[in-house]
mmCIF file of C-alpha atoms in Angstrom:
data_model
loop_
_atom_site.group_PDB
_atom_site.id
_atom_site.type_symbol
_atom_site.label_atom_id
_atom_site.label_comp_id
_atom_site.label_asym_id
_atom_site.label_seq_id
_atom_site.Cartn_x
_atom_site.Cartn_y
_atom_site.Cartn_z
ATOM 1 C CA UNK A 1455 -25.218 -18.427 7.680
ATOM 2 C CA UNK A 1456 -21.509 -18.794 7.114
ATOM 3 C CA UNK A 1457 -19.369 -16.120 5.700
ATOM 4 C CA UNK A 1458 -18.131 -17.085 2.094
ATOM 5 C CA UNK A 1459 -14.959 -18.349 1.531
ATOM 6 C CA UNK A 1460 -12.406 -14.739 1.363
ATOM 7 C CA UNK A 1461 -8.928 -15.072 -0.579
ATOM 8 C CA UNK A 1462 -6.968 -13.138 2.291
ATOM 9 C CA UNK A 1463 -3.995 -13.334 -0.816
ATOM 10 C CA UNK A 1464 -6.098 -11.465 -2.848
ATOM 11 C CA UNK A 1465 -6.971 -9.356 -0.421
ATOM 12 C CA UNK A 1466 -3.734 -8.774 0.381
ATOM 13 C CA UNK A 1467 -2.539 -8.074 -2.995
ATOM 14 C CA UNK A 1468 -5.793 -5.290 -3.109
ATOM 15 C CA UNK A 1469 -4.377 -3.940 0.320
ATOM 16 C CA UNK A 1470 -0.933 -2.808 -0.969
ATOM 17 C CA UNK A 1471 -1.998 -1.600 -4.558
ATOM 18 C CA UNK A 1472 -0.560 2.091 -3.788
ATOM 19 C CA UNK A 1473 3.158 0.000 -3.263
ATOM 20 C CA UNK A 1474 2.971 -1.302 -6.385
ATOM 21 C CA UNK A 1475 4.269 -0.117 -9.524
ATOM 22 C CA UNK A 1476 4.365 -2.659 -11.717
ATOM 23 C CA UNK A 1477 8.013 -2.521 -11.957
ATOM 24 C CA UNK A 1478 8.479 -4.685 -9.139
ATOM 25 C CA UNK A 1479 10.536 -8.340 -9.283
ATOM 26 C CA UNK A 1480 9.125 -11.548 -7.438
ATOM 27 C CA UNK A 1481 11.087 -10.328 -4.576
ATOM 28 C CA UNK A 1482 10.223 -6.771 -4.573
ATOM 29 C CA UNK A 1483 6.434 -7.877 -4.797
ATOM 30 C CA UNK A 1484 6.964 -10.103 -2.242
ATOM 31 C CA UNK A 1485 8.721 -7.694 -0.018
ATOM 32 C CA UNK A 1486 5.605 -5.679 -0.564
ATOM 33 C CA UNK A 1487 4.074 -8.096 0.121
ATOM 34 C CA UNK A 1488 5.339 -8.769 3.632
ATOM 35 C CA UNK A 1489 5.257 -4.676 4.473
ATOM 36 C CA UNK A 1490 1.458 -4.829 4.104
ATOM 37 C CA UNK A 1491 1.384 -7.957 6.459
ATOM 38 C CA UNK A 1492 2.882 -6.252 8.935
ATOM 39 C CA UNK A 1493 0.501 -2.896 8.796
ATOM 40 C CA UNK A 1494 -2.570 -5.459 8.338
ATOM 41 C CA UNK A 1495 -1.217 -7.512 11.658
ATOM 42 C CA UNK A 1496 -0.403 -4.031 13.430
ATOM 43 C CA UNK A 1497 -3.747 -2.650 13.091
ATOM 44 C CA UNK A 1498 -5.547 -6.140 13.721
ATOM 45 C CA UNK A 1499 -3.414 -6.205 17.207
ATOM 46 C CA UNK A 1500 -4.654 -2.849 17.709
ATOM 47 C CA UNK A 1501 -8.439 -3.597 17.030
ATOM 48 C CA UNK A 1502 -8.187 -6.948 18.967
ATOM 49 C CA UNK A 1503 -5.516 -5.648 21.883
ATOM 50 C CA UNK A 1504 -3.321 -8.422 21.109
ATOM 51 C CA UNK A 1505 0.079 -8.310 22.409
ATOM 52 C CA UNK A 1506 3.499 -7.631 19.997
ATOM 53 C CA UNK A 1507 5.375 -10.272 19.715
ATOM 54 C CA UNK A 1508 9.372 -10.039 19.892
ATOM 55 C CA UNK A 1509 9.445 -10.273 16.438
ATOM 56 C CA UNK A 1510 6.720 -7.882 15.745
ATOM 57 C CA UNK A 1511 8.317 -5.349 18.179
ATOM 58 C CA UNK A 1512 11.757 -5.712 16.674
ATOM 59 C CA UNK A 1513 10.186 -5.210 12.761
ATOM 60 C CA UNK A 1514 7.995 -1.916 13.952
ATOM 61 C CA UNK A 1515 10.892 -0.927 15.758
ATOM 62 C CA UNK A 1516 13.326 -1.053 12.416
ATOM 63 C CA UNK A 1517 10.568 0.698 10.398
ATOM 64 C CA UNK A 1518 9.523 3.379 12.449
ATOM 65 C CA UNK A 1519 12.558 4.900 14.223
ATOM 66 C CA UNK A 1520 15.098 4.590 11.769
ATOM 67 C CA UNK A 1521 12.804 5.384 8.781
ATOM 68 C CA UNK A 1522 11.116 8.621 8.527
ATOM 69 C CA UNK A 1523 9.882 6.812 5.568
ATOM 70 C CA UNK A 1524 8.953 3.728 6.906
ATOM 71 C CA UNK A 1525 6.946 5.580 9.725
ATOM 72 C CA UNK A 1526 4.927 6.920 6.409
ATOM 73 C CA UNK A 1527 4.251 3.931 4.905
ATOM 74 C CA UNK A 1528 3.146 2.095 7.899
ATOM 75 C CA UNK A 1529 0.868 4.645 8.688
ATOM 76 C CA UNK A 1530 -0.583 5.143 5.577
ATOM 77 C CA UNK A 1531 -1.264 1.467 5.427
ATOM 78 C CA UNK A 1532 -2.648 1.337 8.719
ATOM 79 C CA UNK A 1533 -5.317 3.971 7.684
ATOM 80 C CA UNK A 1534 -6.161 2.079 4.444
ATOM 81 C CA UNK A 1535 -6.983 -0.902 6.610
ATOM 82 C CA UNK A 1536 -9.159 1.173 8.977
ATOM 83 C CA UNK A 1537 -10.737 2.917 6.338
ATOM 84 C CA UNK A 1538 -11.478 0.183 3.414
ATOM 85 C CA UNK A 1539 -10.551 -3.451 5.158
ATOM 86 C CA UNK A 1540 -11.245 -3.222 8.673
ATOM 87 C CA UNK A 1541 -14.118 -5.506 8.020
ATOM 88 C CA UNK A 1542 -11.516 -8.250 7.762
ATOM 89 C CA UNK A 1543 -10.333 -9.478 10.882
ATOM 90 C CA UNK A 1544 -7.887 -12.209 10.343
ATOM 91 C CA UNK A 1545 -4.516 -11.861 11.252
ATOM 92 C CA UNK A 1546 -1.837 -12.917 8.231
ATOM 93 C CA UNK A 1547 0.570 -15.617 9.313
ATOM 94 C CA UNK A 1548 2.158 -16.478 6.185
ATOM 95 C CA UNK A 1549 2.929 -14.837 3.201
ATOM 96 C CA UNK A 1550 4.713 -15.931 0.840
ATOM 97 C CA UNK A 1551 5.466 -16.584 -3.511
ATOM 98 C CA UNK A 1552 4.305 -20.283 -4.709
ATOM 99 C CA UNK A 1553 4.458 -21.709 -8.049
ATOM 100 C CA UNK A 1554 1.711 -23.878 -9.138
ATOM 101 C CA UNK A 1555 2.152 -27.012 -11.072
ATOM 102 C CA UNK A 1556 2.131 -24.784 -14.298
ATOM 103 C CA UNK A 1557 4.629 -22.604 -13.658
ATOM 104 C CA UNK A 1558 2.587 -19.784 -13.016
ATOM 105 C CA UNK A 1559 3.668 -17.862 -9.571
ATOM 106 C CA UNK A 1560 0.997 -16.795 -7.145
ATOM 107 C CA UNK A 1561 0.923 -14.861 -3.719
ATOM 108 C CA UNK A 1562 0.176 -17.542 -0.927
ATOM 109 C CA UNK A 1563 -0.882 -15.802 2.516
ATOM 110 C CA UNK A 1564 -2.457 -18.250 5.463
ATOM 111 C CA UNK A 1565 -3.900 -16.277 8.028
ATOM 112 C CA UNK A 1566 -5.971 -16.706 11.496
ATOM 113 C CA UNK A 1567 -8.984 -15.388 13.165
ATOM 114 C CA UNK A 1568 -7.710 -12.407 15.505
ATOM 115 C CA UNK A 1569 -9.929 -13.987 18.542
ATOM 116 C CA UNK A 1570 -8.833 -16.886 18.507
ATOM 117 C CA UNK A 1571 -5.518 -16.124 18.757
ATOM 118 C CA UNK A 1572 -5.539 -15.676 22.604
#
């Protein structure tokens, strides 16, 4: 039996709820956003032994060593994906702010299964 369809953007969104404050812009909520995409993809590498990236490398790089802060954050995030999400196992490609024909603006993440990345 097939998994049912998962919203990885709502998932996402769920994932980074301790960022938010509800005081945040499009772009700060998108910038939030993208910070949980890169603990989510960190800790999915780790489970799955994937290799970093340049661009990976360069981002973990800029948040750990010249953040004591940032070092936090991504670890904190890391451990709420072990503890509550590590059941998901896709790795987040895109993530991005759409509007839909409406007006209305959602958060659009694509992602990828982690083994079939290799």
């Amino acid at each position: 039996m097939k998994d049912k369809f998962i919203s990885y953007s709502n998932l996402l969104i769920k994932f980074i709820e301790p960022l938010l404050d509800g005081s945040e812009d499009e772009d700060g909520f998108l910038t939030k956003a993208r910070m949980g995409m890169i603990a989510w993809n960190y800790h999915v590498s780790d489970q799955n032994k994937l290799p970093y990236d340049d661009t990976m490398k360069a981002i973990l790089r800029q948040m750990t060593k010249e953040s004591k802060e940032g070092r936090k954050l991504l670890n904190s995030l890391t451990l709420r994906k072990q503890l509550h999400f590590s059941n998901y196992n896709q790795f987040l490609v895109k993530v991005e702010i759409r509007t839909k024909p409406n007006g209305d603006t959602v958060l659009y993440v694509e992602s990828y299964p982690a083994d079939k990345i290799l």
